[in-house]
Short mmCIF file of C-alpha atoms in Angstrom, two decimals:
data_model
loop_
_atom_site.label_atom_id
_atom_site.label_comp_id
_atom_site.label_asym_id
_atom_site.label_seq_id
_atom_site.Cartn_x
_atom_site.Cartn_y
_atom_site.Cartn_z
CA MET A 298 -27.99 -46.25 2.93
CA LYS A 299 -25.14 -47.68 0.92
CA ARG A 300 -21.67 -47.00 2.23
CA LYS A 301 -18.29 -47.03 0.54
CA LYS A 302 -16.68 -50.44 0.31
CA VAL A 303 -13.21 -51.72 -0.51
CA ILE A 304 -13.49 -53.93 -3.59
CA TRP A 305 -9.76 -54.63 -3.95
CA LYS A 306 -6.71 -54.26 -1.75
CA VAL A 307 -3.10 -55.33 -1.94
CA SER A 308 -2.54 -58.92 -0.81
CA PRO A 309 0.18 -60.12 1.61
CA VAL A 310 1.96 -61.84 -1.31
CA GLN A 311 1.95 -58.63 -3.36
CA GLU A 312 3.12 -56.63 -0.36
CA GLN A 313 6.04 -58.99 0.19
CA LYS A 314 6.99 -58.87 -3.47
CA LEU A 315 6.81 -55.07 -3.58
CA ARG A 316 8.91 -54.60 -0.46
CA HIS A 317 11.54 -56.91 -1.93
CA LYS A 318 11.56 -54.88 -5.15
CA TRP A 319 11.81 -51.56 -3.31
CA ASN A 320 14.65 -52.79 -1.10
CA LYS A 321 16.56 -53.95 -4.16
CA ILE A 322 15.94 -50.65 -5.99
CA SER A 323 17.05 -48.64 -2.94
CA LYS A 324 20.21 -50.72 -2.62
CA TYR A 325 21.33 -50.36 -6.21
CA SER A 326 19.79 -47.03 -7.25
CA LYS A 327 23.02 -45.02 -6.90
CA LYS A 328 24.95 -47.59 -8.90
CA VAL A 329 22.73 -47.44 -11.98
CA SER A 330 24.44 -46.06 -15.07
CA ILE A 331 23.76 -46.13 -18.79
CA THR A 332 26.05 -48.70 -20.35
CA PHE A 333 24.35 -49.36 -23.68
CA GLN A 334 24.02 -46.92 -26.54
CA LYS A 335 20.48 -48.12 -27.21
CA ASP A 336 19.48 -47.12 -23.67
CA LYS A 337 21.00 -43.65 -24.14
CA GLU A 338 19.03 -43.29 -27.37
CA LEU A 339 15.87 -44.55 -25.66
CA ILE A 340 16.17 -42.01 -22.85
CA GLU A 341 16.63 -39.15 -25.30
CA ARG A 342 13.73 -40.33 -27.47
CA ILE A 343 11.36 -40.60 -24.49
CA LYS A 344 12.35 -37.12 -23.32
CA ARG A 345 11.66 -35.71 -26.79
CA GLU A 346 8.30 -37.48 -27.11
CA THR A 347 7.23 -36.38 -23.63
CA LEU A 348 8.04 -32.74 -24.38
CA ARG A 349 6.27 -32.96 -27.76
CA HIS A 350 3.05 -34.34 -26.29
CA ASN A 351 3.22 -32.09 -23.22
CA LYS A 352 2.45 -29.02 -25.33
CA ASN A 353 -1.00 -28.40 -23.80
CA ASN A 354 -4.03 -30.14 -22.35
CA VAL A 355 -5.31 -31.21 -25.77
CA THR A 356 -2.07 -32.91 -26.81
CA ARG A 357 -1.66 -34.62 -23.41
CA THR A 358 -5.21 -35.92 -23.47
CA ALA A 359 -4.80 -37.32 -26.98
CA ALA A 360 -1.49 -38.99 -26.07
CA TYR A 361 -3.08 -40.89 -23.17
CA LEU A 362 -5.85 -42.24 -25.42
CA ASN A 363 -3.47 -43.21 -28.20
CA PHE A 364 -1.36 -45.17 -25.70
CA PHE A 365 -4.39 -46.92 -24.21
CA ASN A 366 -5.62 -47.98 -27.66
CA GLN A 367 -2.26 -49.62 -28.26
CA HIS A 368 -1.87 -51.07 -24.75
CA PRO A 369 -5.37 -51.63 -23.30
CA GLU A 370 -3.96 -53.64 -20.38
CA VAL A 371 -2.67 -50.35 -18.89
CA HIS A 372 -6.03 -49.16 -17.57
CA TRP A 373 -4.74 -46.00 -15.92
CA ALA A 374 -3.96 -44.47 -19.32
CA PHE A 375 -7.66 -44.36 -20.15
CA LEU A 376 -8.57 -43.01 -16.71
CA ALA A 377 -5.91 -40.33 -17.25
CA HIS A 378 -7.41 -39.51 -20.66
CA MET A 379 -10.92 -39.03 -19.28
CA VAL A 380 -9.80 -37.02 -16.22
CA SER A 381 -7.57 -34.89 -18.45
CA ARG A 382 -10.59 -34.16 -20.66
CA ASN A 383 -12.34 -32.74 -17.61
CA ALA A 384 -9.28 -30.65 -16.72
CA GLY A 385 -9.63 -29.12 -20.17
CA TYR A 386 -13.31 -28.38 -19.57
CA PHE A 387 -12.46 -26.68 -16.28
CA MET A 388 -9.86 -24.56 -18.10
CA THR A 389 -12.26 -23.37 -20.79
CA ASP A 390 -15.10 -22.79 -18.29
CA LEU A 391 -12.92 -19.97 -16.94
CA LYS A 392 -13.36 -18.18 -20.29
CA GLY A 393 -16.87 -19.47 -20.99
CA GLU A 394 -20.43 -18.18 -20.59
CA PHE A 395 -20.60 -17.27 -16.90
CA LEU A 396 -17.37 -17.38 -14.91
CA PRO A 397 -15.64 -14.31 -16.38
CA ASP A 398 -18.44 -12.25 -14.79
CA LEU A 399 -18.32 -14.07 -11.45
CA ILE A 400 -14.59 -14.35 -10.72
CA GLU A 401 -11.96 -11.62 -10.82
CA PRO A 402 -9.71 -11.73 -13.92
CA SER A 403 -6.56 -12.16 -11.81
CA VAL A 404 -8.08 -15.17 -10.03
CA ILE A 405 -9.30 -16.60 -13.36
CA LYS A 406 -5.69 -16.55 -14.56
CA GLU A 407 -4.40 -18.09 -11.32
CA LEU A 408 -6.99 -20.87 -11.48
CA TYR A 409 -6.00 -21.66 -15.06
CA THR A 410 -2.31 -21.66 -14.12
CA MET A 411 -3.00 -24.10 -11.29
CA LEU A 412 -5.02 -26.44 -13.52
CA GLU A 413 -2.49 -26.27 -16.36
CA LYS A 414 0.49 -26.83 -14.09
CA GLY A 415 -1.11 -29.86 -12.41
CA ASN A 416 -2.06 -31.37 -15.77
CA SER A 417 1.46 -30.83 -17.09
CA LEU A 418 3.23 -32.12 -13.96
CA ILE A 419 1.29 -35.38 -14.02
CA PHE A 420 1.96 -35.94 -17.71
CA HIS A 421 5.68 -35.21 -17.36
CA ASP A 422 5.90 -37.83 -14.62
CA ALA A 423 3.55 -40.46 -16.08
CA TYR A 424 4.20 -40.47 -19.82
CA PRO A 425 7.84 -41.63 -19.60
CA GLN A 426 6.61 -44.55 -17.48
CA LEU A 427 4.17 -45.52 -20.21
CA LEU A 428 6.87 -45.35 -22.88
CA LEU A 429 9.26 -47.42 -20.76
CA TYR A 430 6.56 -50.07 -20.51
CA GLU A 431 6.04 -49.93 -24.27
CA GLU A 432 9.76 -50.45 -24.84
CA SER A 433 9.84 -53.28 -22.30
CA LYS A 434 7.12 -55.05 -24.29
CA ARG A 435 9.01 -54.48 -27.53
CA ARG A 436 12.25 -55.92 -26.10
CA ASN A 437 10.43 -58.56 -24.08
CA SER A 438 12.66 -57.44 -21.23
CA PRO A 439 12.02 -54.82 -18.52
CA VAL A 440 13.78 -51.45 -18.74
CA PHE A 441 12.24 -49.91 -15.64
CA ASN A 442 15.70 -49.42 -14.15
CA LEU A 443 15.75 -46.35 -16.42
CA CYS A 444 12.94 -44.75 -14.38
CA LYS A 445 15.62 -42.88 -12.43
CA PHE A 446 16.63 -40.90 -15.50
CA PHE A 447 13.12 -39.45 -15.60
CA HIS A 448 12.96 -38.85 -11.83
CA VAL A 449 10.10 -41.36 -11.51
CA SER A 450 9.56 -42.57 -7.95
CA SER A 451 11.08 -45.85 -6.84
CA PHE A 452 7.54 -46.71 -5.74
CA MET A 453 6.40 -46.91 -9.36
CA GLU A 454 9.57 -48.62 -10.57
CA GLY A 455 8.82 -51.54 -8.25
CA VAL A 456 5.13 -51.68 -9.21
CA TRP A 457 5.92 -51.68 -12.94
CA GLU A 458 8.30 -54.60 -12.46
CA VAL A 459 5.60 -56.61 -10.70
CA PHE A 460 3.13 -55.73 -13.46
CA PHE A 461 5.56 -56.74 -16.19
CA GLU A 462 6.06 -60.07 -14.47
CA GLY A 463 2.37 -60.79 -15.03
CA ASP A 464 0.39 -59.21 -12.18
CA ARG A 465 -2.90 -58.20 -13.79
CA THR A 466 -4.77 -57.30 -10.62
CA SER A 467 -5.72 -53.73 -9.81
CA LEU A 468 -2.26 -53.10 -8.32
CA LEU A 469 -0.91 -50.98 -11.18
CA PRO A 470 -3.85 -48.54 -11.58
CA ALA A 471 -4.22 -48.18 -7.80
CA ALA A 472 -0.49 -47.45 -7.53
CA GLN A 473 -0.59 -44.93 -10.38
CA ILE A 474 -3.42 -43.04 -8.68
CA ILE A 475 -1.35 -42.91 -5.49
CA ASN A 476 1.82 -41.88 -7.30
CA GLU A 477 0.39 -39.02 -9.32
CA GLN A 478 -1.63 -37.58 -6.45
CA ASN A 479 1.40 -37.65 -4.15
CA HIS A 480 3.45 -36.09 -6.94
CA ILE A 481 1.14 -33.06 -7.31
CA ASP A 482 0.59 -32.93 -3.55
CA MET A 483 4.30 -32.22 -3.10
CA HIS A 484 4.83 -29.99 -6.12
CA LEU A 485 1.51 -28.16 -6.44
CA ILE A 486 -0.94 -28.49 -3.54
CA ARG A 487 1.55 -27.68 -0.79
CA THR A 488 3.08 -24.73 -2.63
CA GLU A 489 2.49 -21.17 -1.45
CA PRO A 490 0.73 -20.01 -4.67
CA PHE A 491 -1.85 -22.81 -4.41
CA GLN A 492 -2.46 -22.23 -0.71
CA LYS A 493 -2.92 -18.52 -1.35
CA LEU A 494 -5.36 -19.23 -4.17
CA HIS A 495 -7.30 -21.75 -2.12
CA ASN A 496 -7.85 -19.24 0.63
CA GLN A 497 -9.33 -16.67 -1.68
CA LEU A 498 -13.07 -16.19 -1.75
CA SER A 499 -13.32 -16.85 -5.48
CA PHE A 500 -11.88 -20.34 -5.09
CA LYS A 501 -14.46 -21.13 -2.43
CA LEU A 502 -17.11 -19.68 -4.75
CA GLN A 503 -16.00 -22.16 -7.39
CA GLU A 504 -16.57 -25.09 -5.01
CA TRP A 505 -19.89 -23.65 -3.84
CA LEU A 506 -21.12 -23.44 -7.42
CA HIS A 507 -20.38 -27.15 -7.96
CA LEU A 508 -17.98 -26.54 -10.82
CA SER A 509 -15.99 -29.66 -10.04
CA GLN A 510 -18.02 -32.51 -11.48
CA ILE A 511 -15.89 -35.00 -13.38
CA LEU A 512 -18.04 -36.30 -16.22
CA PHE A 513 -17.45 -39.41 -18.29
CA PRO A 514 -19.84 -39.08 -21.26
CA VAL A 515 -21.13 -42.33 -22.75
CA LEU A 516 -22.71 -43.15 -26.07
CA PRO A 517 -25.53 -42.48 -26.67
CA LEU A 518 -24.74 -38.93 -25.59
CA HIS A 519 -26.77 -36.92 -23.04
CA HIS A 520 -25.89 -39.61 -20.52
CA SER A 521 -22.87 -39.45 -18.24
CA ILE A 522 -21.30 -41.15 -15.28
CA GLY A 523 -18.93 -39.45 -12.89
CA ASP A 524 -18.38 -37.98 -9.46
CA THR A 525 -17.97 -34.61 -7.76
CA MET A 526 -14.54 -33.43 -6.71
CA GLN A 527 -14.63 -31.84 -3.28
CA GLY A 528 -11.84 -31.05 -0.86
CA PHE A 529 -9.24 -30.98 -3.64
CA GLU A 530 -6.55 -29.90 -1.18
CA ASN A 531 -6.95 -33.14 0.79
CA LEU A 532 -4.75 -36.01 -0.47
CA ASN A 533 -6.92 -38.79 0.94
CA LYS A 534 -10.05 -37.34 -0.65
CA ARG A 535 -8.30 -37.13 -4.03
CA LEU A 536 -7.14 -40.73 -3.69
CA MET A 537 -10.66 -41.88 -2.87
CA LEU A 538 -12.04 -39.92 -5.81
CA GLY A 539 -9.49 -41.45 -8.18
CA GLN A 540 -10.23 -44.95 -6.94
CA ASN A 541 -13.97 -44.50 -7.31
CA LEU A 542 -13.62 -43.00 -10.79
CA TYR A 543 -11.48 -45.95 -11.87
CA VAL A 544 -13.98 -48.50 -10.54
CA MET A 545 -16.81 -46.62 -12.25
CA LEU A 546 -14.99 -46.25 -15.57
CA PHE A 547 -13.94 -49.89 -15.83
CA HIS A 548 -17.30 -51.28 -14.82
CA PRO A 549 -18.38 -53.73 -17.55
CA ASP A 550 -21.45 -51.62 -18.32
CA HIS A 551 -19.45 -48.41 -18.76
CA LEU A 552 -16.07 -49.05 -20.35
CA ASP A 553 -17.09 -49.73 -23.96
CA PRO A 554 -19.61 -46.87 -24.32
CA VAL A 555 -17.24 -44.36 -22.69
CA LYS A 556 -14.36 -45.55 -24.87
CA LYS A 557 -16.63 -45.28 -27.91
CA PHE A 558 -17.35 -41.68 -27.00
CA ALA A 559 -13.65 -40.90 -26.49
CA CYS A 560 -12.62 -42.40 -29.82
CA HIS A 561 -15.43 -40.74 -31.80
CA HIS A 562 -15.19 -37.27 -30.22
CA PRO A 563 -11.64 -35.84 -30.25
CA HIS A 564 -10.96 -33.60 -27.27
CA THR A 565 -10.97 -29.85 -27.98
CA GLY A 566 -11.58 -28.54 -24.46
CA SER A 567 -15.05 -27.26 -25.38
CA ARG A 568 -17.99 -28.86 -23.62
CA SER A 569 -19.70 -28.93 -27.01
CA ASP A 570 -17.60 -32.08 -27.58
CA TYR A 571 -20.16 -34.02 -25.55
CA ASP A 572 -23.25 -31.79 -25.57
CA SER A 573 -23.52 -29.67 -28.72
CA ASP A 574 -27.23 -29.06 -28.03
CA VAL A 575 -26.37 -27.06 -24.92
CA PHE A 576 -22.86 -25.73 -25.58
CA SER A 577 -21.27 -23.98 -28.55
CA PHE A 578 -17.65 -23.03 -29.13
CA SER A 579 -18.93 -19.89 -30.88
CA LYS A 580 -20.27 -16.87 -28.99
CA SER A 581 -23.92 -15.98 -29.55
CA HIS A 582 -24.85 -12.39 -30.36
CA ASN A 583 -28.48 -12.26 -29.28
CA GLY A 584 -28.16 -9.93 -26.29
CA HIS A 585 -29.30 -12.44 -23.68
CA ALA A 586 -27.47 -10.84 -20.73
CA LEU A 587 -30.59 -10.62 -18.54
CA LYS A 588 -32.40 -13.70 -19.83
CA GLU A 589 -32.34 -17.22 -18.52
CA LYS A 590 -30.93 -19.63 -21.06
CA LEU A 591 -31.34 -22.82 -19.07
CA SER A 592 -34.35 -25.06 -18.69
CA LEU A 593 -34.43 -28.56 -17.19
CA PHE A 594 -31.72 -30.66 -18.89
CA LYS A 595 -31.68 -28.30 -21.89
CA THR A 596 -31.44 -24.69 -23.01
CA LYS A 597 -34.43 -22.57 -23.98
CA LYS A 598 -35.30 -22.29 -27.66
CA SER A 599 -32.11 -22.26 -29.73
CA LEU A 600 -29.94 -20.59 -27.07
CA LYS A 601 -26.59 -22.17 -26.27
CA LEU A 602 -23.93 -21.64 -23.64
CA TYR A 603 -20.52 -20.44 -24.79
CA SER A 604 -17.77 -23.01 -24.23
CA PRO A 605 -14.65 -22.16 -26.23
CA LYS A 606 -12.05 -24.53 -27.56
CA LEU A 607 -8.92 -24.63 -25.45
CA ASP A 608 -6.61 -23.11 -28.07
CA GLU A 609 -9.02 -20.19 -28.47
CA ALA A 610 -9.36 -19.62 -24.73
CA TRP A 611 -5.73 -19.83 -23.61
CA ASP A 612 -2.39 -19.36 -25.32
CA THR A 613 -0.07 -19.84 -22.33
CA ASN A 614 1.01 -23.26 -21.13
CA TYR A 615 3.25 -24.75 -18.44
CA HIS A 616 6.55 -26.19 -19.66
CA GLY A 617 8.50 -26.46 -16.43
CA PRO A 618 10.37 -26.44 -14.23
CA PHE A 619 9.59 -30.06 -13.37
CA PRO A 620 10.78 -30.87 -9.82
CA SER A 621 12.63 -34.14 -9.35
CA THR A 622 12.06 -34.86 -5.65
CA ASP A 623 10.93 -38.45 -5.01
CA TRP A 624 7.91 -38.40 -2.69
CA PHE A 625 8.25 -42.10 -1.76
CA THR A 626 10.04 -43.51 1.26
CA GLN A 627 9.54 -47.04 2.53
CA SER A 628 8.58 -45.65 5.90
CA LYS A 629 5.58 -43.99 4.25
CA ASP A 630 2.37 -45.94 4.77
CA VAL A 631 1.30 -46.72 1.21
CA MET A 632 0.09 -50.27 1.72
CA SER A 633 -3.12 -49.09 3.35
CA GLN A 634 -3.70 -46.84 0.31
CA LEU A 635 -3.15 -49.63 -2.23
CA ARG A 636 -6.81 -50.41 -2.66
CA LEU A 637 -9.85 -49.55 -4.73
CA ILE A 638 -12.92 -48.03 -3.14
CA SER A 639 -16.40 -48.01 -4.60
CA LYS A 640 -18.86 -45.59 -3.10
CA PRO A 641 -22.34 -44.44 -4.06
CA SER A 642 -22.04 -41.66 -6.60
CA PRO A 643 -24.44 -38.77 -6.95
CA GLN A 644 -26.91 -38.65 -9.80
CA ILE A 645 -24.24 -36.87 -11.78
CA ARG A 646 -26.59 -35.51 -14.45
CA MET A 647 -28.81 -33.93 -11.78
CA ALA A 648 -25.78 -32.53 -9.93
CA TYR A 649 -24.32 -31.25 -13.19
CA TRP A 650 -27.51 -29.42 -14.18
CA ALA A 651 -28.06 -28.13 -10.65
CA GLY A 652 -24.57 -26.66 -10.84
CA LEU A 653 -25.28 -25.01 -14.20
CA HIS A 654 -28.51 -23.48 -12.88
CA GLN A 655 -26.70 -22.27 -9.78
CA ILE A 656 -24.01 -20.60 -11.87
CA GLU A 657 -26.57 -18.97 -14.17
CA THR A 658 -28.53 -17.65 -11.18
CA ALA A 659 -25.40 -16.08 -9.69
CA TYR A 660 -24.53 -14.62 -13.10
CA LEU A 661 -28.00 -13.10 -13.60
CA LEU A 662 -28.08 -11.64 -10.09
CA LYS A 663 -24.80 -9.90 -10.78
CA GLN A 664 -26.14 -8.55 -14.09
CA TYR A 665 -29.27 -7.21 -12.34
CA TYR A 666 -27.11 -5.62 -9.65
CA ARG A 667 -25.02 -3.86 -12.28
CA LEU A 668 -28.15 -2.66 -14.06
CA ILE A 669 -29.63 -1.24 -10.85
CA LYS A 670 -26.38 0.55 -10.01
CA LYS A 671 -26.30 2.00 -13.50
CA ILE A 672 -29.90 3.25 -13.20
CA GLU A 673 -29.24 4.72 -9.74
CA ALA A 674 -26.18 6.50 -11.05
#
């Protein structure tokens, strides 16, 4: 049986260089001030652009892809785009074919709030970093000292400097995975509302029903790669998932067909974006409440599952507050996390369809139960 393996890890030379950068940043961080008008204007412009693109999941997802198309050397931007697509699918599932009948309305709303807040928090932290890199390229001179004005961790400031100096190993994407997961760990996962939600039965039901597959559709469609997200509350498991997804996405056999899909199918939040034979963003009116719609890898006859577009499913979004606490300290053991892990992934299409069948079965059982209670009454 194949086991997970480390396919890249930070080298002693990189570690030495990073520690030197972090020491220097720590020493001079309190002395940094804006002395040039162009830097003041840059900071204000980046803040405006970040707020503009942080409107909702659709705008965030599009912004990541647009940046990657302009700067393909920043791999994490494309990983962020594809993962953000899946966050949108999870959000619309909550208003889709089955889940409104399986999960209490109050918990549906709380789940959406959690997903939306996490998506927004990551974008608010990451997008200014991307724009600072873009400006550094334009000036041919690094401006990462301005990270502090966006409350970006000193951890990432040091990594960006090493990247700008020419490091094209997997250091930057591995570091970005670490940074964003630590960021939401502090400001979302450890918060009382998330812990309360996680302990509720409906959240465990969501995991049991395998609703957490992260799919990367490829062209031709009806084929996907991906992995299953389990133990979301565990930082190390999220880091491992992120690393494996990155390795999978940037495999030579996968990158071009997944990118082709992303560029040819704008993100709407509806699963019909990648499988219009199975999903529709319009509700059907054929009274199928007690009929199975699903067959193996397809739906029966012309039946389709309802998967709304994001802007039709939800009209509330998270726009702050955005906490500014820096999660990074040099005493924190990050060097052991600066790596990429590849592990055997499930047959994602089989897992995906098994999950759909499981959800439909639970849905139909609940419908039959309601019918019996109505007859008995």
